[in-house]
CSV table of C-alpha atoms in Angstrom, one decimal:
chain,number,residue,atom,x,y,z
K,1,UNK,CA,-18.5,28.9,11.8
K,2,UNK,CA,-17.7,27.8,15.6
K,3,UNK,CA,-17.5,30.5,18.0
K,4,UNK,CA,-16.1,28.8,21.0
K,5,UNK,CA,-12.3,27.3,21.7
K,6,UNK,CA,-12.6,24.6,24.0
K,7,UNK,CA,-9.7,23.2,26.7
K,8,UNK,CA,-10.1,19.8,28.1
K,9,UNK,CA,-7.3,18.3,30.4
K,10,UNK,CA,-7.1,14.7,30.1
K,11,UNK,CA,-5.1,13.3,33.5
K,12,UNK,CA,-6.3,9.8,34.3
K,13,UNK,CA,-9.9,9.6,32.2
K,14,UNK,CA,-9.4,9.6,29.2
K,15,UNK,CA,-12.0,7.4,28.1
K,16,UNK,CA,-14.7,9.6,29.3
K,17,UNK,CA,-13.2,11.8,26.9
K,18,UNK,CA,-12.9,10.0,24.3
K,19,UNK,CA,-16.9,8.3,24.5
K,20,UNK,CA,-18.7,11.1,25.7
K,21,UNK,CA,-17.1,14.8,26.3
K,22,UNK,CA,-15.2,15.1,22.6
K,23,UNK,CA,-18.0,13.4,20.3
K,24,UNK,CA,-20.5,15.5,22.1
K,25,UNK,CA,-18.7,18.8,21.4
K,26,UNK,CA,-17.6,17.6,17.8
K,27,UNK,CA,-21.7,18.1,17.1
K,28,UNK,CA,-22.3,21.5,18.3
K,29,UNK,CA,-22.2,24.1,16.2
K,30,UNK,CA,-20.4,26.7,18.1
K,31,UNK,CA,-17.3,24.4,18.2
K,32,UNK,CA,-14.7,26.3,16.8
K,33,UNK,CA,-11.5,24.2,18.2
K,34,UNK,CA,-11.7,21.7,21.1
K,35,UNK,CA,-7.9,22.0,22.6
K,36,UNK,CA,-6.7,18.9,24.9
K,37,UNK,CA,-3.9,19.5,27.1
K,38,UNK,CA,-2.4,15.4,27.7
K,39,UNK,CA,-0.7,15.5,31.5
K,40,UNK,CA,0.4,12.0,31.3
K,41,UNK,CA,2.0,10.0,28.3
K,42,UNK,CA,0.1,6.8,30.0
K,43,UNK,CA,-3.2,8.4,29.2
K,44,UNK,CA,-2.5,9.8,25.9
K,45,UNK,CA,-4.5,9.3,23.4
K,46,UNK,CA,-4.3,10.0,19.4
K,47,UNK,CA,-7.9,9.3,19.0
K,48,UNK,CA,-10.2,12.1,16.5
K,49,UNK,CA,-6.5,13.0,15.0
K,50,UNK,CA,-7.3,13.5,11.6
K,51,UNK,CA,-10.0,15.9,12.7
K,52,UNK,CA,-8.8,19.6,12.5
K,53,UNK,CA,-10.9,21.1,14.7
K,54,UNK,CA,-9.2,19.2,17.7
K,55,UNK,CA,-5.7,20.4,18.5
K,56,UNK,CA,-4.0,17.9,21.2
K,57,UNK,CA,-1.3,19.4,23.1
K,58,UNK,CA,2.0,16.5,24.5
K,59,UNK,CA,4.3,19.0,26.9
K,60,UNK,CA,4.4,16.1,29.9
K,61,UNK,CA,7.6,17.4,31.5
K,62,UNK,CA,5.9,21.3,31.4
K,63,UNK,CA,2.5,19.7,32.5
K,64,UNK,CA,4.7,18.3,35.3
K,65,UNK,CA,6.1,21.7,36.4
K,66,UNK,CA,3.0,23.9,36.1
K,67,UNK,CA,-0.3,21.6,37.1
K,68,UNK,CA,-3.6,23.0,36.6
K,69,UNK,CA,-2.3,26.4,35.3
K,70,UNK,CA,-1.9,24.0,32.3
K,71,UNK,CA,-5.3,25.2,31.4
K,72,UNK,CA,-4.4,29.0,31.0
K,73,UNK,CA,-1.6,27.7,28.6
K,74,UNK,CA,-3.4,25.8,26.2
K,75,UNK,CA,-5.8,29.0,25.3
K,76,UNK,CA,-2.4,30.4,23.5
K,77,UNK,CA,-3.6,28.1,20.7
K,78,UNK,CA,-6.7,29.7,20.9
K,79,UNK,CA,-8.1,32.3,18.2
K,80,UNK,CA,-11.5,33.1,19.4
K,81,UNK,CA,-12.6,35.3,21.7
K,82,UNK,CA,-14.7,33.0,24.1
K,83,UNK,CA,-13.1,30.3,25.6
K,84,UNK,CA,-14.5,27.4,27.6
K,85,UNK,CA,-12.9,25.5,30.4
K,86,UNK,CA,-14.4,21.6,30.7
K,87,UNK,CA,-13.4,19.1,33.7
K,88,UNK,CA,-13.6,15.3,32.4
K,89,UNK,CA,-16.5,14.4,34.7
K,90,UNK,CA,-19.3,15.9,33.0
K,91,UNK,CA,-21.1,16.2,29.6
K,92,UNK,CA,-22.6,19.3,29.5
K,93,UNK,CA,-25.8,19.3,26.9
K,94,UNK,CA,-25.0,21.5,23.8
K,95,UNK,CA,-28.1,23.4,24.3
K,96,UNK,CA,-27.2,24.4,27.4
K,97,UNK,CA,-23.7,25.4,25.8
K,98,UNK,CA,-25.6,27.6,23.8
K,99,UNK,CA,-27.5,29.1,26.2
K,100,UNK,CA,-24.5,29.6,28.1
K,101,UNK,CA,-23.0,31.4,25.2
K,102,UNK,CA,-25.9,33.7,24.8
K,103,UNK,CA,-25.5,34.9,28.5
K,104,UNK,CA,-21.8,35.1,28.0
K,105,UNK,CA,-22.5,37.6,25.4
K,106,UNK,CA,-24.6,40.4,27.3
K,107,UNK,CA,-21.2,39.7,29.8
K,108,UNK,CA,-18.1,38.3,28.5
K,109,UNK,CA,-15.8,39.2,31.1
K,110,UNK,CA,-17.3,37.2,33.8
K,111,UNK,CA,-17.0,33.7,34.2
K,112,UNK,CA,-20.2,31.7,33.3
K,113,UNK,CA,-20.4,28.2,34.6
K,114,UNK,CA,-22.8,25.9,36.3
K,115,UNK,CA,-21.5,25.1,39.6
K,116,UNK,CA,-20.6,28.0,42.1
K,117,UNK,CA,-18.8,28.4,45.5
K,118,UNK,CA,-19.3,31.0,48.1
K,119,UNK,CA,-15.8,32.7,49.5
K,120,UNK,CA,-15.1,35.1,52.3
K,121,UNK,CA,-12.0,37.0,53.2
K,122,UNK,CA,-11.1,34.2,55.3
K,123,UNK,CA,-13.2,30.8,54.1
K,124,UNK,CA,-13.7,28.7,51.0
K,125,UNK,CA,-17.0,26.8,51.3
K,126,UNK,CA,-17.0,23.2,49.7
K,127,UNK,CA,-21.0,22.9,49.0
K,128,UNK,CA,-22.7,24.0,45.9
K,129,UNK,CA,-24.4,27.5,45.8
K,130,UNK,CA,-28.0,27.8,43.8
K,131,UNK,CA,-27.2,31.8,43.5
K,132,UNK,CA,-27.0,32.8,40.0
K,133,UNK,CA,-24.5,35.6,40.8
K,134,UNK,CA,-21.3,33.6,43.1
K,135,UNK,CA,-18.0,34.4,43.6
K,136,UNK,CA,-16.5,31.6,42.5
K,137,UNK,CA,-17.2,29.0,39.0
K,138,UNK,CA,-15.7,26.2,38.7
K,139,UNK,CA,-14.4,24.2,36.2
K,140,UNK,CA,-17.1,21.8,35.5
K,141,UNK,CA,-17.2,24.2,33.0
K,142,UNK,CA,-16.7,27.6,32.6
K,143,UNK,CA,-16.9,29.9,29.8
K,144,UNK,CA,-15.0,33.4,29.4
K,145,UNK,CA,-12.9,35.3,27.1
K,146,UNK,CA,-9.4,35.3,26.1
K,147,UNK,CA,-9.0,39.3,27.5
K,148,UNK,CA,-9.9,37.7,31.3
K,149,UNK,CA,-7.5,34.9,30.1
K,150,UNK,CA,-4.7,37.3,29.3
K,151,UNK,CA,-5.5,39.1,32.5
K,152,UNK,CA,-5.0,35.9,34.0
K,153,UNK,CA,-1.7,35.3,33.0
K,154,UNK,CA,-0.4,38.9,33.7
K,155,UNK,CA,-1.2,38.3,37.2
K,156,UNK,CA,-0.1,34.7,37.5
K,157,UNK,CA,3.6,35.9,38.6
K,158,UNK,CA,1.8,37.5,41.5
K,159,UNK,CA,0.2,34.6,43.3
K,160,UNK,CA,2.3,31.6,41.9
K,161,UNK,CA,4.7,31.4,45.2
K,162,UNK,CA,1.0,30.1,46.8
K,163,UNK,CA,0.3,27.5,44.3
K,164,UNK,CA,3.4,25.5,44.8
K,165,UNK,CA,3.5,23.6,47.6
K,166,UNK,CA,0.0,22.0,47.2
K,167,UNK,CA,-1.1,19.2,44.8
K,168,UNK,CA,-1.4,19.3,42.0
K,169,UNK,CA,0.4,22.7,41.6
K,170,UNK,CA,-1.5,25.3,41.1
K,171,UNK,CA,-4.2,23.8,42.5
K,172,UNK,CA,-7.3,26.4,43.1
K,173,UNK,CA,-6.5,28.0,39.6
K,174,UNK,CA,-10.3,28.0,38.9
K,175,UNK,CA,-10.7,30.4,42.1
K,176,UNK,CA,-7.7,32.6,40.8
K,177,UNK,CA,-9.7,32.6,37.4
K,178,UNK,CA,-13.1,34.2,39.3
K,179,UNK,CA,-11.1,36.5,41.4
K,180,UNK,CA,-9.5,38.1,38.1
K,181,UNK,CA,-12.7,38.4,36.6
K,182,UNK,CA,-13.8,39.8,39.5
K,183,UNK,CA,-10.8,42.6,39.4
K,184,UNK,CA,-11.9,43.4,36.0
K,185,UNK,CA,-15.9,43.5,36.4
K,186,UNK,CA,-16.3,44.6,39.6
K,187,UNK,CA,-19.0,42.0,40.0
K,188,UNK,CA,-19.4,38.6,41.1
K,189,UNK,CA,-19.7,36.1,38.2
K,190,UNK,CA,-22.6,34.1,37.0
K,191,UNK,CA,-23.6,30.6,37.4
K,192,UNK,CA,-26.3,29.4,35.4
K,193,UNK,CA,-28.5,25.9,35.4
K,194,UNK,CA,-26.8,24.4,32.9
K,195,UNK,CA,-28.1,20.4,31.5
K,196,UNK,CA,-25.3,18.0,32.1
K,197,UNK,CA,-24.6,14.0,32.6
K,198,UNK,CA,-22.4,12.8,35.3
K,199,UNK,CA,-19.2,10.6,34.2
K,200,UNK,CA,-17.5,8.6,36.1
K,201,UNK,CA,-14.6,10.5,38.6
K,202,UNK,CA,-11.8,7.7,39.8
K,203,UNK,CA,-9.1,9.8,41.6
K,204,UNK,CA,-10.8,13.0,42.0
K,205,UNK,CA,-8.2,16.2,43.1
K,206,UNK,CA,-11.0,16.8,45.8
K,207,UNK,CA,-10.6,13.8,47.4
K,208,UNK,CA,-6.4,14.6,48.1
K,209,UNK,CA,-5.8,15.4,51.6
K,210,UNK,CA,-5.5,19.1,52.7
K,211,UNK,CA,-7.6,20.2,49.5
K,212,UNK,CA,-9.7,22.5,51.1
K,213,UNK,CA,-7.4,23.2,53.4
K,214,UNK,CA,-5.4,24.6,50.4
K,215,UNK,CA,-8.1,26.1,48.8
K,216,UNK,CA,-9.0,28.3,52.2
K,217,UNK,CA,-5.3,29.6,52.3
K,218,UNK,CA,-5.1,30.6,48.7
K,219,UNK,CA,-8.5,32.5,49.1
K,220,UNK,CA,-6.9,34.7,51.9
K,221,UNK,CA,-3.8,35.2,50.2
K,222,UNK,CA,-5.8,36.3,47.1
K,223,UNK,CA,-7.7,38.5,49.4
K,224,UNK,CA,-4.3,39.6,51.0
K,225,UNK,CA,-3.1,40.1,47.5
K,226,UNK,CA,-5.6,42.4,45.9
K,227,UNK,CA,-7.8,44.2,48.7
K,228,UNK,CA,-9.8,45.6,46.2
K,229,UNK,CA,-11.9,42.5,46.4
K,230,UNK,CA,-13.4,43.2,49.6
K,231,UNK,CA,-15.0,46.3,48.6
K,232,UNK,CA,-16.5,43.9,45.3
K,233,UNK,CA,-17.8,41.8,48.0
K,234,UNK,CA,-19.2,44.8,49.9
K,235,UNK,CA,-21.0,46.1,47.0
K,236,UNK,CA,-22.6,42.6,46.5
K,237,UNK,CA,-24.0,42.7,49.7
């Protein structure tokens, strides 16, 4: 039996989706439910329907009014414990899934991913890290579990007045995901070297002016927020 609830977003690629990201995960064992949230009834798609391990969610007007915090809502359709976030730019090689999910084991409150980002109290740097233990995972993918994802969500309230103005809304939810985990472990997370396959990425949220400008302010704020980080970040030292 599958192990692993999966959430894809499917915004304007749905066809890497479709030919590479879904039938990939449809084959690996620890599959348990792959979840895809539709933001746009353009790229909507009723493909794999009659297979009931795939669950696709059609709120357009919510997607509309709560962005990439989309992702935290789709996992209330999730029933196991470890959940996996997946961006629709990569295909991330089942073995490495499975490797992933043996790490998440020994830790399952952290976030486990494959591509990490350094923050400071008052910087969010853009480049890849090679560390193994990083602040930040994004959502390449990234694997945790539901308690972190209920934490999440507790907490939301708190910094959603931040995540507003910026586009899409809620954008930096992947950083707010690692801080929580943070709050709750006390340590960093974990990036691993996870085997994946580049897809192609038309339209990419990086490319949107003032991204990183955004993400910089909502990495202060959450510092602002929850001072407790800084003496996670001390300790990491």
């Amino acid at each position: 039996m599958g192990k692993i609830t999966f959430v894809l977003l499917n915004y304007k690629r749905p066809d890497n989706l479709i030919k590479h990201i879904i039938p990939s995960l449809l084959k690996n064992e620890l599959t348990h439910k792959i979840i895809v949230s539709h933001a746009l009834r353009e790229t909507c798609f009723d493909t794999y329907v009659h297979d009931d391990r795939l669950l696709q969610l059609k709120n357009f007007e919510n997607q509309k009014r709560v962005g990439m915090y989309c992702r935290f809502l789709a996992t209330e359709k999730a029933n196991t414990e470890c959940i996996a976030f997946q961006d629709d730019d990569f295909v991330v090689n089942n073995a490495s899934i499975k490797f992933c999910y043996e790490q998440w084991l020994e830790d399952k409150h952290s976030i486990h991913g494959v591509t990490g980002r350094v923050i400071t109290e008052t910087t969010y740097i853009p480049e890849n890290t090679p560390s193994a233990h990083v602040p930040v995972i994004l959502p390449h993918f990234a694997m945790t579990s539901s308690l972190t994802i209920k934490k999440v969500m507790e907490l939301a309230p708190i910094v959603a007045p931040y995540v507003q103005d910026c586009k899409p809304i809620w954008n930096g939810e992947d950083i707010f995901l690692s801080v929580v985990a943070m709050l709750h472990t006390k340590k960093f997370n974990r990036r691993h070297n996870l085997k994946l396959q580049e897809l192609p990425h038309p339209a990419a949220i990086c490319e949107i002016e003032g991204h990183y400008d955004h993400r910089t302010y909502l990495v202060t704020k959450l510092f602002e927020l929850f001072p407790e980080l800084k003496q996670i970040f001390e300790r990491q030292k």
